[in-house]
Amino acid sequence: MQLRIAEGGIPTPGFEEPPLSGAGRREIPDGSTGTPSGTEKTGRTAPTGDSPAATSGSRTSRRADAKAAVSGRPGTRRRRKAPKSTPAARLTAAVVAATGTVVAVLGPWLRRVRPHYPRPGRTGWKRWLPTWRQAGGAVLASFGLSVLTLTAAYAVTDIPDNLNSFATQQDNVYFWSDGTPMARAGWVQRQEMELDDVPQDVRWAVLAAENESFYSDPGISAKGLTRALLRTVGQGSTEGGSTITQQYVKNAYLSQERTYSRKFTEAIMALKLDNKMSKDQILEGYLNTSWFGRGTYGIQRAAQAYYGKDVSELNASEGAFLATLLKGAGLYDPTLSEANRARAEERWRWTLDRMVKIGKMSPEERAGYRTFPKVLESNPLYSTGEQSDYLVELATRYAKKTARISDQDFDRGGYQIYTTFDKKRVDQLTRAVGKARDKARKDNPKAAKHVHYGAASIAVDGRIVAIHGGPDHRKQGYNESNATTVPAGSAFQPFVYAAALEHGVRKSRDSGPEPVTGGTVYDGDDKVPVTTPEGPYWDRSGRKVAAKNDNGRSYGQITLHQALASSVNTTFMQLGMDTGLDKVRATARASGLLPSSLGAQVPALTTGSSRPSAIRMASGYTTFAAEGRHTEPYAILKVTRNGHEVPTDVPVARRAVDADTAAEVQSALTDAFRTAYPETAAKANGEVAGKRGTTEDDTAAWYVGTEKKVSTAVVVYRMDLAKSLEPLPLEGLGGTITDSVPYGIWSEALRPLG
């Protein structure tokens, strides 16, 4: 039977009935005492006649006879059944009994050596020093008690027959916003492998990295436990010092909590398991239950996840890399970050060198492994290629972040993730993008080979209701709706306008900021040089900077409201310079764009040099529809695990721009939609606002608009992922101003508008 540890690490004793009053006696109702059930005491005559004792005993006897009659067993009394003894209770009883025996045997000697203070015949501070017999006795007593405790613990600790939940994982289930099932993701994958199928080099790579003395130690390491204890005392947490046997016990039988009681139980069970199982059996179990990241438990699934082949096909170099993941896959998976890669390479080299040092690899063989073995970019066992893979990927990221769930805990499974995704909107957006993709392949198959479509719909309260991540998750491996790859172009102009309305403009060095309104007039001609309070703005090559309008069109003097509605680039470049590029950046950030996507603080910022994702662009436009308040985008409504809700961080709305500013920007965007698409606007009854976005080098085409309190951003661009991440010219795949492909996708996804 396994030693059970109660919550908090305190052994739980078994139930004990309260003792009878006195020495084995029970109280008589009238206050005198007598033996149970009216029996006589040994060596004494029972009371007779009308004595109080006799009368009391008679009443006691009659009550006992009445109870015996009810039970159907004359002359006996029913006793309450004692609860089943627990391992902790047995351990406590064993320790108490052993201690009692020691005290009985050593009692006379202990009385002789017991200290008398102050000691007679001594003076000063020496009167308080113990004798060498007393000091030695204390040491021996402590050692003996420790041995007795460990012996008793070993005797009552059992190895469970069944593995715990850490060794039997579950899937994670995802739900649409209406509560219906969306997907079941088998992130946790395991396939048991016999030790004979694991190459010797791979086994010894693991042992060299984790426990080189595995085949000779007793299941625990006294040196390692001492080191772990010192770390615990110094840092306040239990860690380190575990042999492979102890790690297997933790993986297969115990919890992952870091407590003293769990560490003690782990050590005792490791000792017992080492005597119960062979070393090969323990190593096989360890390799099949260890976590390697990417949703995999066990070295077989790890080999498939990182190298796309069975473990039997791995060489020593690949095995050494997998061994590094046992220190923590989140820190050693080289595809996650450059820092991870540096750590992984360093430990990989150390593991191979260690194999040479312990005699499990020759120096000649080690010399053949100089190049770090390249791993797959993603787990090929997970992807299905469906659009739902992008939804699951995004929801998983938000679930881990908002519920503060570690990769390892999430991979163990058992979570129910309720997302914000609207199935109807996702299906419509997917069909709209598919229709545009098919048309591009028909009209221009060569250019369409590298075309990409990113799209996202965000509600004004921050809910991500729909995304389009790409054509095939297995082939592409990244989410186009969340990619920061192409400039926003003229779709960035609303943030410049909002900044100017918020902070005013400054046109000369000595003047203060002047307020602007939608009626403020600016020059809208093509190629007007940009000026600063000090004069013309020169670039690093010594040329005056000037913006260009679409198709080289000049608008003359034009109001800011109309300039936004007509997407006049030259007006907004000068407006941004007059407002201050720092204020433009701050307004864009407050509205939801990420600082990392804004780029350099140069005049080109005002014409959309920043590279926000479709999700962030849609989120930014919700700020104007939400009367100037912004809520960070999120994809999770609720997370539960085995029926219990997991606390999550829910974003709250905060003031980004003034309500009047937001109303003016939204009004200009409404007029922009009416100007570009008057017939559709008439049907929508003024409830739709939106704006196109183009870039000077024709590498991206956008449409961002709000309908019924939901903003949707669509971007079309070309990129050859096999060569670089630099965008290519659209070559007509973005459409024209009057026949915009992004707008076509946008309107099709929101049909019917208004």
PDB file of N, CA, C and O in Angstrom, residues 13 36 54 91 104 140 145-146 166 171 221 245 259 318 331 404 430 432 449 464 466 489 535 580 583 588 623 643 723:
ATOM      1  N   PRO A  13      -3.042  10.461  10.107  1.00  0.00           N
ATOM      2  CA  PRO A  13      -3.170   9.261  10.945  1.00  0.00           C
ATOM      3  C   PRO A  13      -4.525   8.628  10.790  1.00  0.00           C
ATOM      4  O   PRO A  13      -5.493   9.262  10.366  1.00  0.00           O
ATOM      5  N   PRO A  36     -16.842  -2.551  32.529  1.00  0.00           N
ATOM      6  CA  PRO A  36     -17.803  -2.594  31.425  1.00  0.00           C
ATOM      7  C   PRO A  36     -18.668  -3.840  31.507  1.00  0.00           C
ATOM      8  O   PRO A  36     -18.218  -4.929  31.839  1.00  0.00           O
ATOM      9  N   ALA A  54     -23.976  -1.600  43.316  1.00  0.00           N
ATOM     10  CA  ALA A  54     -24.754  -2.717  42.770  1.00  0.00           C
ATOM     11  C   ALA A  54     -25.885  -2.213  41.928  1.00  0.00           C
ATOM     12  O   ALA A  54     -26.184  -2.734  40.854  1.00  0.00           O
ATOM     13  N   LEU A  91       2.635   3.990   9.646  1.00  0.00           N
ATOM     14  CA  LEU A  91       3.968   4.540   9.854  1.00  0.00           C
ATOM     15  C   LEU A  91       4.085   5.177  11.231  1.00  0.00           C
ATOM     16  O   LEU A  91       5.050   4.961  11.961  1.00  0.00           O
ATOM     17  N   ALA A 104      12.574   1.841  26.430  1.00  0.00           N
ATOM     18  CA  ALA A 104      12.552   0.804  27.474  1.00  0.00           C
ATOM     19  C   ALA A 104      13.925   0.169  27.654  1.00  0.00           C
ATOM     20  O   ALA A 104      14.366  -0.114  28.772  1.00  0.00           O
ATOM     21  N   LEU A 140      23.961   9.562  18.971  1.00  0.00           N
ATOM     22  CA  LEU A 140      23.519   8.188  18.714  1.00  0.00           C
ATOM     23  C   LEU A 140      21.996   8.087  18.725  1.00  0.00           C
ATOM     24  O   LEU A 140      21.402   7.374  17.908  1.00  0.00           O
ATOM     25  N   LEU A 145      17.044   7.196  15.836  1.00  0.00           N
ATOM     26  CA  LEU A 145      15.672   7.588  15.519  1.00  0.00           C
ATOM     27  C   LEU A 145      15.488   7.793  14.020  1.00  0.00           C
ATOM     28  O   LEU A 145      14.469   7.408  13.446  1.00  0.00           O
ATOM     29  N   SER A 146      16.503   8.377  13.366  1.00  0.00           N
ATOM     30  CA  SER A 146      16.420   8.582  11.916  1.00  0.00           C
ATOM     31  C   SER A 146      16.366   7.249  11.176  1.00  0.00           C
ATOM     32  O   SER A 146      15.577   7.069  10.246  1.00  0.00           O
ATOM     33  N   PHE A 166      -0.217  11.762 -14.849  1.00  0.00           N
ATOM     34  CA  PHE A 166       0.909  12.301 -15.602  1.00  0.00           C
ATOM     35  C   PHE A 166       1.360  11.337 -16.686  1.00  0.00           C
ATOM     36  O   PHE A 166       2.013  11.718 -17.641  1.00  0.00           O
ATOM     37  N   ASP A 171      -6.797  14.525 -24.373  1.00  0.00           N
ATOM     38  CA  ASP A 171      -6.848  15.558 -25.400  1.00  0.00           C
ATOM     39  C   ASP A 171      -7.366  16.857 -24.787  1.00  0.00           C
ATOM     40  O   ASP A 171      -7.969  16.863 -23.711  1.00  0.00           O
ATOM     41  N   SER A 221      20.404   9.345  -5.009  1.00  0.00           N
ATOM     42  CA  SER A 221      21.768   9.852  -4.911  1.00  0.00           C
ATOM     43  C   SER A 221      21.863  10.697  -3.650  1.00  0.00           C
ATOM     44  O   SER A 221      21.213  11.744  -3.545  1.00  0.00           O
ATOM     45  N   THR A 245      15.646   7.065 -11.626  1.00  0.00           N
ATOM     46  CA  THR A 245      14.622   6.302 -10.915  1.00  0.00           C
ATOM     47  C   THR A 245      13.658   7.238 -10.206  1.00  0.00           C
ATOM     48  O   THR A 245      12.435   7.044 -10.253  1.00  0.00           O
ATOM     49  N   THR A 259       7.314  19.927  -3.080  1.00  0.00           N
ATOM     50  CA  THR A 259       7.168  19.993  -1.638  1.00  0.00           C
ATOM     51  C   THR A 259       8.117  19.008  -0.994  1.00  0.00           C
ATOM     52  O   THR A 259       8.574  18.043  -1.614  1.00  0.00           O
ATOM     53  N   GLU A 318      21.619  12.951 -32.575  1.00  0.00           N
ATOM     54  CA  GLU A 318      20.205  13.271 -32.419  1.00  0.00           C
ATOM     55  C   GLU A 318      19.708  12.883 -31.032  1.00  0.00           C
ATOM     56  O   GLU A 318      18.899  13.588 -30.422  1.00  0.00           O
ATOM     57  N   LEU A 331      12.945  25.662 -22.859  1.00  0.00           N
ATOM     58  CA  LEU A 331      14.204  26.405 -22.872  1.00  0.00           C
ATOM     59  C   LEU A 331      15.203  25.884 -23.891  1.00  0.00           C
ATOM     60  O   LEU A 331      16.211  26.533 -24.157  1.00  0.00           O
ATOM     61  N   ARG A 404      -2.538  31.473 -17.619  1.00  0.00           N
ATOM     62  CA  ARG A 404      -1.210  31.231 -17.044  1.00  0.00           C
ATOM     63  C   ARG A 404      -0.929  29.732 -16.896  1.00  0.00           C
ATOM     64  O   ARG A 404      -0.590  29.232 -15.821  1.00  0.00           O
ATOM     65  N   THR A 430     -13.774  32.201 -44.771  1.00  0.00           N
ATOM     66  CA  THR A 430     -13.020  31.159 -45.480  1.00  0.00           C
ATOM     67  C   THR A 430     -13.495  31.028 -46.918  1.00  0.00           C
ATOM     68  O   THR A 430     -12.682  30.910 -47.854  1.00  0.00           O
ATOM     69  N   ALA A 432     -14.975  33.373 -48.710  1.00  0.00           N
ATOM     70  CA  ALA A 432     -14.640  34.594 -49.448  1.00  0.00           C
ATOM     71  C   ALA A 432     -13.181  34.569 -49.903  1.00  0.00           C
ATOM     72  O   ALA A 432     -12.866  34.912 -51.054  1.00  0.00           O
ATOM     73  N   LYS A 449       0.931  32.024 -57.453  1.00  0.00           N
ATOM     74  CA  LYS A 449       1.627  30.944 -56.757  1.00  0.00           C
ATOM     75  C   LYS A 449       2.124  31.386 -55.386  1.00  0.00           C
ATOM     76  O   LYS A 449       2.205  30.587 -54.452  1.00  0.00           O
ATOM     77  N   ILE A 464     -12.033  38.157 -30.682  1.00  0.00           N
ATOM     78  CA  ILE A 464     -11.662  37.771 -32.043  1.00  0.00           C
ATOM     79  C   ILE A 464     -12.738  36.801 -32.529  1.00  0.00           C
ATOM     80  O   ILE A 464     -12.803  35.659 -32.074  1.00  0.00           O
ATOM     81  N   ALA A 466     -13.397  35.948 -35.864  1.00  0.00           N
ATOM     82  CA  ALA A 466     -13.056  35.149 -37.045  1.00  0.00           C
ATOM     83  C   ALA A 466     -11.656  35.514 -37.518  1.00  0.00           C
ATOM     84  O   ALA A 466     -11.212  36.657 -37.362  1.00  0.00           O
ATOM     85  N   GLY A 489       0.354  50.885 -45.263  1.00  0.00           N
ATOM     86  CA  GLY A 489       0.030  51.850 -46.308  1.00  0.00           C
ATOM     87  C   GLY A 489      -0.955  52.900 -45.817  1.00  0.00           C
ATOM     88  O   GLY A 489      -0.966  53.289 -44.644  1.00  0.00           O
ATOM     89  N   GLY A 535      11.991  74.139 -41.383  1.00  0.00           N
ATOM     90  CA  GLY A 535      12.127  74.220 -42.823  1.00  0.00           C
ATOM     91  C   GLY A 535      11.891  72.881 -43.494  1.00  0.00           C
ATOM     92  O   GLY A 535      11.289  71.971 -42.892  1.00  0.00           O
ATOM     93  N   GLY A 580       3.626  65.695 -34.817  1.00  0.00           N
ATOM     94  CA  GLY A 580       4.744  65.092 -34.085  1.00  0.00           C
ATOM     95  C   GLY A 580       4.698  63.584 -34.232  1.00  0.00           C
ATOM     96  O   GLY A 580       3.697  62.958 -33.873  1.00  0.00           O
ATOM     97  N   LYS A 583       3.869  61.584 -31.173  1.00  0.00           N
ATOM     98  CA  LYS A 583       2.453  61.553 -30.801  1.00  0.00           C
ATOM     99  C   LYS A 583       1.667  60.612 -31.717  1.00  0.00           C
ATOM    100  O   LYS A 583       0.705  59.967 -31.279  1.00  0.00           O
ATOM    101  N   ALA A 588      -1.206  55.438 -32.092  1.00  0.00           N
ATOM    102  CA  ALA A 588      -1.350  54.122 -32.718  1.00  0.00           C
ATOM    103  C   ALA A 588      -1.208  53.005 -31.682  1.00  0.00           C
ATOM    104  O   ALA A 588      -1.952  52.020 -31.698  1.00  0.00           O
ATOM    105  N   THR A 623     -11.303  50.840 -31.989  1.00  0.00           N
ATOM    106  CA  THR A 623     -11.193  51.960 -31.048  1.00  0.00           C
ATOM    107  C   THR A 623     -12.089  53.110 -31.463  1.00  0.00           C
ATOM    108  O   THR A 623     -12.718  53.764 -30.615  1.00  0.00           O
ATOM    109  N   GLY A 643     -14.003  19.797 -15.544  1.00  0.00           N
ATOM    110  CA  GLY A 643     -15.202  20.363 -14.957  1.00  0.00           C
ATOM    111  C   GLY A 643     -14.976  21.549 -14.040  1.00  0.00           C
ATOM    112  O   GLY A 643     -15.942  22.180 -13.606  1.00  0.00           O
ATOM    113  N   LYS A 723      12.291  31.738 -50.410  1.00  0.00           N
ATOM    114  CA  LYS A 723      13.457  32.570 -50.676  1.00  0.00           C
ATOM    115  C   LYS A 723      13.708  33.614 -49.605  1.00  0.00           C
ATOM    116  O   LYS A 723      14.820  33.767 -49.125  1.00  0.00           O
TER     117      LYS A 723
END
